CSV table of C-alpha atoms and ligand atoms in Angstrom, one decimal:
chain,number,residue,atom,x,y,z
A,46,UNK,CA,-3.9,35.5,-3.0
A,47,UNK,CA,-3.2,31.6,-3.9
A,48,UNK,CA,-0.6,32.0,-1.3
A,49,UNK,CA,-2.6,33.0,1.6
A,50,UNK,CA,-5.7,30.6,0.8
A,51,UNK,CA,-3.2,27.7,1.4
A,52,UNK,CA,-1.8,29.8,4.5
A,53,UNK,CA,-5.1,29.8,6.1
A,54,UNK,CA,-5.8,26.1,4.6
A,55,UNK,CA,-2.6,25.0,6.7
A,56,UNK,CA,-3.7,27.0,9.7
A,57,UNK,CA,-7.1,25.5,10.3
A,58,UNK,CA,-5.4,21.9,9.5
A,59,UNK,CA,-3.1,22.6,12.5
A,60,UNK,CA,-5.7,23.9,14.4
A,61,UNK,CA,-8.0,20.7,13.8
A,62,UNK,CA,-10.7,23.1,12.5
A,63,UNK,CA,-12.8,21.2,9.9
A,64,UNK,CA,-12.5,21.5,6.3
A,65,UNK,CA,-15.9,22.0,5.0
A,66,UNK,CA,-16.8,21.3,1.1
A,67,UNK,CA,-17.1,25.1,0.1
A,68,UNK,CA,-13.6,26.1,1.6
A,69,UNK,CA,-10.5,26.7,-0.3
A,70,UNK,CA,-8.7,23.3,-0.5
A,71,UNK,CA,-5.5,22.5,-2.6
A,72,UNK,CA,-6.2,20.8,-5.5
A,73,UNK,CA,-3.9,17.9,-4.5
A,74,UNK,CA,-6.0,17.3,-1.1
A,75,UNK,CA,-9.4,17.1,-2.9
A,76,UNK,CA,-7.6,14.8,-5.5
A,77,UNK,CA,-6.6,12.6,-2.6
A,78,UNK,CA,-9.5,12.8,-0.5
A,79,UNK,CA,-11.5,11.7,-3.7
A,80,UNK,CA,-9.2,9.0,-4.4
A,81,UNK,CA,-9.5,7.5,-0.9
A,82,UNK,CA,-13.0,7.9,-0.2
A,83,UNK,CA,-14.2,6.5,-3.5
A,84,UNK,CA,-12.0,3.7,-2.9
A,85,UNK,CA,-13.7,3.3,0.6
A,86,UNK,CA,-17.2,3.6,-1.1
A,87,UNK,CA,-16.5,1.0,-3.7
A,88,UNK,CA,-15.1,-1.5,-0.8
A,89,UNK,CA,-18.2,-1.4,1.2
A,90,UNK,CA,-20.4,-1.6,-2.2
A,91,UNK,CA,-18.1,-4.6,-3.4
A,92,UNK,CA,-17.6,-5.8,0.5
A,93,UNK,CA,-21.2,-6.7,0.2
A,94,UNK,CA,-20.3,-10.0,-1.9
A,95,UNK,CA,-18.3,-11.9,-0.6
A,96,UNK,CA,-20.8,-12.2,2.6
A,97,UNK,CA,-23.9,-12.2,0.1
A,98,UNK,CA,-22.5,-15.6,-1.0
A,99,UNK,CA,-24.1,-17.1,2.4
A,100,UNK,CA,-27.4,-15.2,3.1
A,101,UNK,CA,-29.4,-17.5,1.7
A,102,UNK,CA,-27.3,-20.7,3.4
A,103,UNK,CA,-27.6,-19.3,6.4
A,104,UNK,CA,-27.4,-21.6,9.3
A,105,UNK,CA,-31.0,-20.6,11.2
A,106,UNK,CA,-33.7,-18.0,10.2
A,107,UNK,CA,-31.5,-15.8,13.2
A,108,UNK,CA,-28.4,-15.9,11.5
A,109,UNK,CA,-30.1,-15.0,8.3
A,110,UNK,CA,-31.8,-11.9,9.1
A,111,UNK,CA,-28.7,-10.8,11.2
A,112,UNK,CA,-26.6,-11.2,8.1
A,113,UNK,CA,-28.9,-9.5,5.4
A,114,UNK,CA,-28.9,-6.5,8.3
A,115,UNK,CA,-25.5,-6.8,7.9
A,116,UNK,CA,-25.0,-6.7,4.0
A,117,UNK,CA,-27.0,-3.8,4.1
A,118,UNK,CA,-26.0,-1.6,6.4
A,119,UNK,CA,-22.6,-1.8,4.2
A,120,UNK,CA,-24.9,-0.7,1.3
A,121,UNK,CA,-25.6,2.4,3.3
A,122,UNK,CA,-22.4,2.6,4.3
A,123,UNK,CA,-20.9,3.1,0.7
A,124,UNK,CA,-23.7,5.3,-0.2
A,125,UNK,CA,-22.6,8.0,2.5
A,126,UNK,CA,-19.4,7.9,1.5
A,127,UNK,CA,-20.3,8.2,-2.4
A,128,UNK,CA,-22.1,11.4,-1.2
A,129,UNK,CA,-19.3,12.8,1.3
A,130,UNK,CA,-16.9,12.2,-2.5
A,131,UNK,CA,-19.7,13.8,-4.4
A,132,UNK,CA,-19.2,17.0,-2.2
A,133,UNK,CA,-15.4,17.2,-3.4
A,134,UNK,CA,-17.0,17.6,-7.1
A,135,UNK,CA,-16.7,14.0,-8.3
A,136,UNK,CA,-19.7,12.2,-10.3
A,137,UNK,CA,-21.4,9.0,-8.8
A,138,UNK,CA,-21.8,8.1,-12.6
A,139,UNK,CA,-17.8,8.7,-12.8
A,140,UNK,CA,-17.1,6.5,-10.1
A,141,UNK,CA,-19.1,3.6,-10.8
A,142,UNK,CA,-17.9,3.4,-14.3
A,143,UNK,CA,-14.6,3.9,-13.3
A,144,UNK,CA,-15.5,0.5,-10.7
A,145,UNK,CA,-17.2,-1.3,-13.6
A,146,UNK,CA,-14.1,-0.9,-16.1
A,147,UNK,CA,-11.3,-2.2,-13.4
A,148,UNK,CA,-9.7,1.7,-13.0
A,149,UNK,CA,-10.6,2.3,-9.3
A,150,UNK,CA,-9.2,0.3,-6.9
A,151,UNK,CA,-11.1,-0.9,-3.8
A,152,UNK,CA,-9.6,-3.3,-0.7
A,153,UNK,CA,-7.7,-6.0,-1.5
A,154,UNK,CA,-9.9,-8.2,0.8
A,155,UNK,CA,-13.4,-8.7,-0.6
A,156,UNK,CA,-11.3,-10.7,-3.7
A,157,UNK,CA,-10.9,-13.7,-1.4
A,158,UNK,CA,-13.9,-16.5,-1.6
A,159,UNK,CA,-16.4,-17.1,1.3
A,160,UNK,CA,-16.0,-21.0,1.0
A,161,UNK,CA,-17.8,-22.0,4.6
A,162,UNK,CA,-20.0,-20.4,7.0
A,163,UNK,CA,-17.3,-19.8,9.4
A,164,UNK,CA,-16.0,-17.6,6.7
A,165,UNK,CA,-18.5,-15.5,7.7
A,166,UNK,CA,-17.8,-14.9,11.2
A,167,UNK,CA,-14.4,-14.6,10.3
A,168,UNK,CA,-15.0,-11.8,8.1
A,169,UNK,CA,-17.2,-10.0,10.9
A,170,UNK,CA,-14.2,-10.8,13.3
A,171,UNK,CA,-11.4,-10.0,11.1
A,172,UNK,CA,-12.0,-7.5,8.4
A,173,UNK,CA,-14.9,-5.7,10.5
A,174,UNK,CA,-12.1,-5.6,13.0
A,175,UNK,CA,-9.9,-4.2,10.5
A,176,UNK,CA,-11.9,-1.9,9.5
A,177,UNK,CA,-12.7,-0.2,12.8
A,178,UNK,CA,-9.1,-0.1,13.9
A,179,UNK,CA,-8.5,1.7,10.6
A,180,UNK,CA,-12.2,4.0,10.4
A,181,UNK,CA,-12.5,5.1,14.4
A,182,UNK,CA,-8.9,7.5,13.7
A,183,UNK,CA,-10.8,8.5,10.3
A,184,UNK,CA,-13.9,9.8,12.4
A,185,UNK,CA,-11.7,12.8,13.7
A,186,UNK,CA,-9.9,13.1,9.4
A,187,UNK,CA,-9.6,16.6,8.3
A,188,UNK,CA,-12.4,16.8,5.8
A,189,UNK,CA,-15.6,17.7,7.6
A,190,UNK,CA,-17.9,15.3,5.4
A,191,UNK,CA,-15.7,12.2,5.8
A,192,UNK,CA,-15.4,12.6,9.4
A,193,UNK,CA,-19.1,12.4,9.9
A,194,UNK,CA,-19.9,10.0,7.7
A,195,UNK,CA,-17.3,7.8,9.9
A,196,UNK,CA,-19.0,8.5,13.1
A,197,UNK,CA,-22.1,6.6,12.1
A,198,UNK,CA,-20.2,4.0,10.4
A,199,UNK,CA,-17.6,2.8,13.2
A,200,UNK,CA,-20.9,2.5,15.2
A,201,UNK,CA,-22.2,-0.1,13.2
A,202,UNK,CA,-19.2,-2.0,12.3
A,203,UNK,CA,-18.7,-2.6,16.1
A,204,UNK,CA,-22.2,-4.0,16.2
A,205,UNK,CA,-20.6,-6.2,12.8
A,206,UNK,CA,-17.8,-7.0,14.4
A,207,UNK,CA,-19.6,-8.5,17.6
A,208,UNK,CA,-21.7,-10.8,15.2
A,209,UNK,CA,-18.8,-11.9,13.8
A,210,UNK,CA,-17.2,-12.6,16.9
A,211,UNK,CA,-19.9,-14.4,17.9
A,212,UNK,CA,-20.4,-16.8,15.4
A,213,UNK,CA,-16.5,-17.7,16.2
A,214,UNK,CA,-17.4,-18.1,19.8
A,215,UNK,CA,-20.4,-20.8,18.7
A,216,UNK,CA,-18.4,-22.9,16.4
A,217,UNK,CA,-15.0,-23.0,18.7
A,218,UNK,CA,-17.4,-24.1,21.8
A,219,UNK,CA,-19.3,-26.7,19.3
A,220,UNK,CA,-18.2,-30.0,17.8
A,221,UNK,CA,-14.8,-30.5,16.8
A,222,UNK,CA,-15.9,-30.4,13.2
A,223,UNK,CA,-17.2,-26.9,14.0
A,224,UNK,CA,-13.9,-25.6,15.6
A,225,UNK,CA,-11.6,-27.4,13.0
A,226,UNK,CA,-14.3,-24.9,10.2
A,227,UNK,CA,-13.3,-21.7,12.6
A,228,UNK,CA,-9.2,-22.4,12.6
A,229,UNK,CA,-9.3,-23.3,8.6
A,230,UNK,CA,-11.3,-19.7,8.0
A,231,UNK,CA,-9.2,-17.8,10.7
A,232,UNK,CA,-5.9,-19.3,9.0
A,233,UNK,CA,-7.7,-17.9,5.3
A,234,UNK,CA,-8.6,-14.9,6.4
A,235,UNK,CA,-5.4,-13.8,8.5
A,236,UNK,CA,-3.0,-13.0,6.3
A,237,UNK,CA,-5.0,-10.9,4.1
A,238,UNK,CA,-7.1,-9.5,6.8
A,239,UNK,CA,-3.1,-7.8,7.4
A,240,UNK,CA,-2.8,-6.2,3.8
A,241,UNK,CA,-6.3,-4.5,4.4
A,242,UNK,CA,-3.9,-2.0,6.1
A,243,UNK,CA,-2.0,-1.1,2.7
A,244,UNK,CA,1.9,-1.7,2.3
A,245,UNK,CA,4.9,-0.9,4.6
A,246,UNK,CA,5.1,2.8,5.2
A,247,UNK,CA,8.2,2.9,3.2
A,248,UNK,CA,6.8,1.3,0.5
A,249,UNK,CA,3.3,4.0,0.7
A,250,UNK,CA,3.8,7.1,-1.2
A,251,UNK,CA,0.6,8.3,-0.1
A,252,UNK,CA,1.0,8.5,3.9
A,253,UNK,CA,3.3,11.7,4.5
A,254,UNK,CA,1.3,13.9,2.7
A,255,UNK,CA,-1.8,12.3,4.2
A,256,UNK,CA,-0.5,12.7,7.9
A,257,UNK,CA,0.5,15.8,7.1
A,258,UNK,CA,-3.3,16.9,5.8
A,259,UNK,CA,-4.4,14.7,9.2
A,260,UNK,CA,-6.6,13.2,6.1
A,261,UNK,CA,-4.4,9.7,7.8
A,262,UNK,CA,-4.2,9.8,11.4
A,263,UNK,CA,-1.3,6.6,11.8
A,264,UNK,CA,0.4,5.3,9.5
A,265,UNK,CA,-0.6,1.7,8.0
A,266,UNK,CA,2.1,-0.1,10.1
A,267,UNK,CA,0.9,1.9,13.0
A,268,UNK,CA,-2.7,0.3,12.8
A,269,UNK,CA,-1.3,-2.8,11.5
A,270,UNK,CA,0.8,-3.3,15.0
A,271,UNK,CA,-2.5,-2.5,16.8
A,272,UNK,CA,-4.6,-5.0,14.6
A,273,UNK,CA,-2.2,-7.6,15.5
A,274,UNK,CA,-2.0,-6.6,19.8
A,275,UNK,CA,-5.7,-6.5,19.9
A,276,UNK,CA,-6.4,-9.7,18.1
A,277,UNK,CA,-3.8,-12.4,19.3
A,278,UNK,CA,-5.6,-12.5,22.7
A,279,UNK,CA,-9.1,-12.4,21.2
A,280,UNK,CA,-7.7,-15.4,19.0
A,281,UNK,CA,-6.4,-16.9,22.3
A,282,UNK,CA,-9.8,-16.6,24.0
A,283,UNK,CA,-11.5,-18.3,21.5
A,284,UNK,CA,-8.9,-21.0,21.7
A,285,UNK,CA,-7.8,-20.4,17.9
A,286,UNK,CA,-3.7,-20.5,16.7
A,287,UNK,CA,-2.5,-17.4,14.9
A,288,UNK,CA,-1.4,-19.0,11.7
A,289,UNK,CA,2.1,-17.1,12.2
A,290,UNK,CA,5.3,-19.1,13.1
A,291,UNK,CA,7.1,-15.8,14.1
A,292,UNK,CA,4.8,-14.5,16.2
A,293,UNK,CA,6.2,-13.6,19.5
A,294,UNK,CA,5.5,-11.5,22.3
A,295,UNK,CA,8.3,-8.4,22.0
A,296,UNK,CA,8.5,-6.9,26.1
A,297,UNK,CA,10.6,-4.0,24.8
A,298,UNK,CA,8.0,-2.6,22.7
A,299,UNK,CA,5.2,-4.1,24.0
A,300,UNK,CA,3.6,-5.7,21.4
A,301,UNK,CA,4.1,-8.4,19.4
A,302,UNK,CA,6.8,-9.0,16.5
A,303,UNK,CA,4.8,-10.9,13.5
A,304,UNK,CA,6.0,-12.3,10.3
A,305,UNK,CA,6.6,-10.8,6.8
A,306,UNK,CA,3.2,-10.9,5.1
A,307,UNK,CA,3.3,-11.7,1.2
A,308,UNK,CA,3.5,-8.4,-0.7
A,309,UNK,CA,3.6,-10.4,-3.8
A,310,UNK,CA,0.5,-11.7,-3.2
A,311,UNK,CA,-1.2,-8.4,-1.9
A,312,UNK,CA,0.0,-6.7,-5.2
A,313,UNK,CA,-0.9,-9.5,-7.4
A,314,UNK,CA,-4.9,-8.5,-6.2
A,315,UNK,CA,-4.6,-5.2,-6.0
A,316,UNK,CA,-3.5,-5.6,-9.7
A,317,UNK,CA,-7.0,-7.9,-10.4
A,318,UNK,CA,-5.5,-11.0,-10.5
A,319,UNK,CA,-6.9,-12.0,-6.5
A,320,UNK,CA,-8.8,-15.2,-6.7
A,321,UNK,CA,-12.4,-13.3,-7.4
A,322,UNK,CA,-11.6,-9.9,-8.6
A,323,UNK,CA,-13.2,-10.5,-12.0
A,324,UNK,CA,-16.0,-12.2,-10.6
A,325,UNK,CA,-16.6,-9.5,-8.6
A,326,UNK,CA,-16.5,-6.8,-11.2
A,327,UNK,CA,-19.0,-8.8,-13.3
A,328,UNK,CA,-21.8,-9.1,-11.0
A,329,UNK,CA,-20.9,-5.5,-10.1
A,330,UNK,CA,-21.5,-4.9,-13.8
A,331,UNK,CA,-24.9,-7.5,-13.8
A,332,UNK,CA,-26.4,-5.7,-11.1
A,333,UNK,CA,-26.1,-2.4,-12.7
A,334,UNK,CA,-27.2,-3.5,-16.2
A,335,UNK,CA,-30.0,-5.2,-14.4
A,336,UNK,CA,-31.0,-2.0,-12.5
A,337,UNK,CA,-31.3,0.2,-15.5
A,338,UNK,CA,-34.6,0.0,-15.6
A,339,UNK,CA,-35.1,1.0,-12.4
A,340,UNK,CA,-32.5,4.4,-12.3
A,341,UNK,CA,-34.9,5.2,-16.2
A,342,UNK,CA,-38.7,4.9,-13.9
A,343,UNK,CA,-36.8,7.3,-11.3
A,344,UNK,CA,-36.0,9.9,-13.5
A,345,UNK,CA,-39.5,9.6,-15.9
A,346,UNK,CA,-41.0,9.9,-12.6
A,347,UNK,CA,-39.2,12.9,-11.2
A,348,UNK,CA,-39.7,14.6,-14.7
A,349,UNK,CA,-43.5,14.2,-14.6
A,350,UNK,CA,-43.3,15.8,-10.7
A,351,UNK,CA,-41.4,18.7,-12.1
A,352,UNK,CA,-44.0,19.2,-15.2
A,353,UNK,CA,-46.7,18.8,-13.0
A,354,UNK,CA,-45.3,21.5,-10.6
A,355,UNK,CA,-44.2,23.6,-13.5
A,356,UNK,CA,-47.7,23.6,-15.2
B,667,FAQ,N1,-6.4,-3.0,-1.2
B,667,FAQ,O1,0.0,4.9,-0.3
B,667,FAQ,P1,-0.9,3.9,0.3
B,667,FAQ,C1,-14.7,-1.9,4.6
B,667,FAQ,C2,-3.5,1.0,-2.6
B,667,FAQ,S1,-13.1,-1.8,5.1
B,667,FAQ,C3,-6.3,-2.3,-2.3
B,667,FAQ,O2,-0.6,3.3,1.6
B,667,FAQ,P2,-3.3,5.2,1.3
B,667,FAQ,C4,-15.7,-2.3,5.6
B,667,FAQ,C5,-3.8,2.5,-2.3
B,667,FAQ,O3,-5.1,2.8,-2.6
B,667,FAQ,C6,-12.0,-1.6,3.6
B,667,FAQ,N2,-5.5,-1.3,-2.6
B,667,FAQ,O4,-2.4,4.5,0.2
B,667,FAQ,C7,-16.3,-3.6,5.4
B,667,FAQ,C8,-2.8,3.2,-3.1
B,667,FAQ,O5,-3.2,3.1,-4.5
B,667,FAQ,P3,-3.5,4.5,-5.4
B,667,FAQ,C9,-12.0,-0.3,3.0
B,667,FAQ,C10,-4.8,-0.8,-1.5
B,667,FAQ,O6,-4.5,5.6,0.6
B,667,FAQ,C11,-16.0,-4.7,6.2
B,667,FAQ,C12,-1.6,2.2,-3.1
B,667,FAQ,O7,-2.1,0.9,-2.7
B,667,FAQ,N3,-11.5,0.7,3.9
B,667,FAQ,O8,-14.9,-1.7,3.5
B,667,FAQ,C13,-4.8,-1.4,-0.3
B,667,FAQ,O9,-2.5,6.3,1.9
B,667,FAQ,C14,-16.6,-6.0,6.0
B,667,FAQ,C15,-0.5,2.7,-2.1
B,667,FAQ,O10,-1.0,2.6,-0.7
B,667,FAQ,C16,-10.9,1.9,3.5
B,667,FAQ,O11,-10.9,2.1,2.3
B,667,FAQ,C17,-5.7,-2.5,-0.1
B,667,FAQ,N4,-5.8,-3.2,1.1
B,667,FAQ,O12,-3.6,4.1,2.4
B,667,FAQ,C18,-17.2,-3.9,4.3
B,667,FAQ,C19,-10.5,2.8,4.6
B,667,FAQ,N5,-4.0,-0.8,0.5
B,667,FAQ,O13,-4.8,5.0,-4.9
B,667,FAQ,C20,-17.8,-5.1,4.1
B,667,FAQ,C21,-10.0,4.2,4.1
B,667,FAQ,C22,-3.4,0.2,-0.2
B,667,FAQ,O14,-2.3,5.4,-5.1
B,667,FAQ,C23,-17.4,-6.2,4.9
B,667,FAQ,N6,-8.8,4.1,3.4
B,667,FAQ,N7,-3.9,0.2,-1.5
B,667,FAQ,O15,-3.5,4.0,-6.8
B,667,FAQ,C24,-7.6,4.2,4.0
B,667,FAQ,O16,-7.5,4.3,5.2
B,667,FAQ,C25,-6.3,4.2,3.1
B,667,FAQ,O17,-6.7,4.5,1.8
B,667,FAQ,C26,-5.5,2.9,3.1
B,667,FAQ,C27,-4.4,3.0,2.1
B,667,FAQ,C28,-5.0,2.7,4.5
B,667,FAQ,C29,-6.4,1.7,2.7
């Protein structure tokens, strides 16, 4: 029986038919699925600090409200995808301890510091960026709940990615102070904005099984390459210089060659030792103490509903 469960499992895979929570799925594909869409979940939760840092600094009453928008449309977005991993049989209460305790990853990117404003619109630019090159593939993923959660999710990271854009357009048509602030954030964010993708395909022991599950639709160097195609004229355009010496337009493959980003340093944060991963994890940890009281009043409340209806 086992046998023709992952017969029919491997047929609707080819045939790009959805998986759908109640099928029959191997137990190494829900294992994975969990594992990357927590991950996802806890980026967007913990993606929502570094940017945080400026809401209240702000440059106009504008930028303010566009940012808090912003910060908490990523809430929503790692709320969806808590829910799409809650349908694969994980606990939320699972998840967030295993967050809170340093066990779960999430990207390498939100454990760099926001240090001035143009750090924000090089976030929005960048990592937004990033993140839709990597999410739009994601939207057609084998797992039915993922996919869908993606579809709403690429639609408002372009809308982040256009703020982000736009603040670089401001500062790099301002004062020179203003457009030396865009280069020194662009040259921070760069490089890491690169790892976001995950290591060199022979160095991922995740991405043949996950191509072959269409759970991954490229591989990381694949996305990576386009990253760097679409954003060297955007950079260009807004007058800005890639902070790569080796970069160099390559006719034969039509793209650009780049240089050899620092795996040491990607590892070193994916390991906790970024510049902010424990500060992150603590006010992850603060905020959730803090709401206690708050998760305690939702349930003595539902309980009273429930008598009520019961009596
Ligand atoms: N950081 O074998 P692979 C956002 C881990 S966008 C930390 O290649 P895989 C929006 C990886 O988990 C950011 N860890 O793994 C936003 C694995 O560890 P494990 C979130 C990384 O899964 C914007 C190991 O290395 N987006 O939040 C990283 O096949 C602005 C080996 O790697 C997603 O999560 C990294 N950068 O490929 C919010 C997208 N890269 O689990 C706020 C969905 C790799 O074996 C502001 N995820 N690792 O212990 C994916 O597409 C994939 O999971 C990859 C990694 C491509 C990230």
């Amino acid at each position: 029986v086992e046998v023709n469960l992952e017969e029919q499992f491997e047929a609707k895979v080819a045939k790009d038919i959805r998986i759908e929570p109640k099928d029959w799925m191997p137990d190494a594909y829900r294992k994975t699925l969990i594992r990357q869409i927590s991950q996802h979940a806890h980026s967007e939760i913990v993606g929502m600090l570094p940017e945080g840092n400026w809401i209240t600094r702000a440059p106009s009453l504008k930028r303010k409200a566009i940012l808090l928008a912003k910060v908490q449309d990523e809430a929503g977005h790692g709320l969806y995808l808590y829910s799409a991993a809650e349908t694969l049989g994980a606990s939320r209460d699972q998840m967030t301890a295993d967050l809170h305790s340093g066990k779960a990853k999430y990207s390498s990117i939100f454990n760099y510091p926001t240090l001035s404003w143009a750090d924000i619109g090089a976030i929005g630019w960048l990592v937004d960026g990033a993140a839709i090159m990597n999410q739009v593939p994601l939207c057609r993923t084998s797992y039915g709940p993922y996919a869908r959660a993606m579809v709403r999710v690429c639609k408002e990271e372009s809308f982040h990615q256009r703020q982000g854009f736009e603040i670089m357009m401001t500062l790099c048509n301002g004062a020179p102070e203003q457009k030396k602030m865009a280069q020194e954030a662009f040259n921070r964010w760069w490089w890491p904005t690169l790892m976001m993708f995950g290591p060199k395909d022979d160095e991922s022991p995740n991405t043949a099984q996950s191509m072959r599950w269409r759970i991954k639709r490229f591989t990381n160097d694949e996305l990576r390459q386009r990253f760097v195609d679409m954003m060297v004229p955007q950079a260009e355009f807004l007058g800005l210089t890639v902070p790569d010496k080796d970069l160099k337009w390559n006719e034969a493959k039509n793209g650009y060659d780049y240089g050899e980003v620092d795996w040491n340093e990607f590892w070193n944060v994916v390991k906790g030792n970024g510049p902010c991963n424990k500060q992150r994890i603590q006010t992850r940890v603060k905020a959730y103490e803090e709401g206690a009281w708050v998760r305690e009043a939702a349930l003595a409340h539902a309980e009273k509903r429930a008598q009520r209806e019961s009596a």
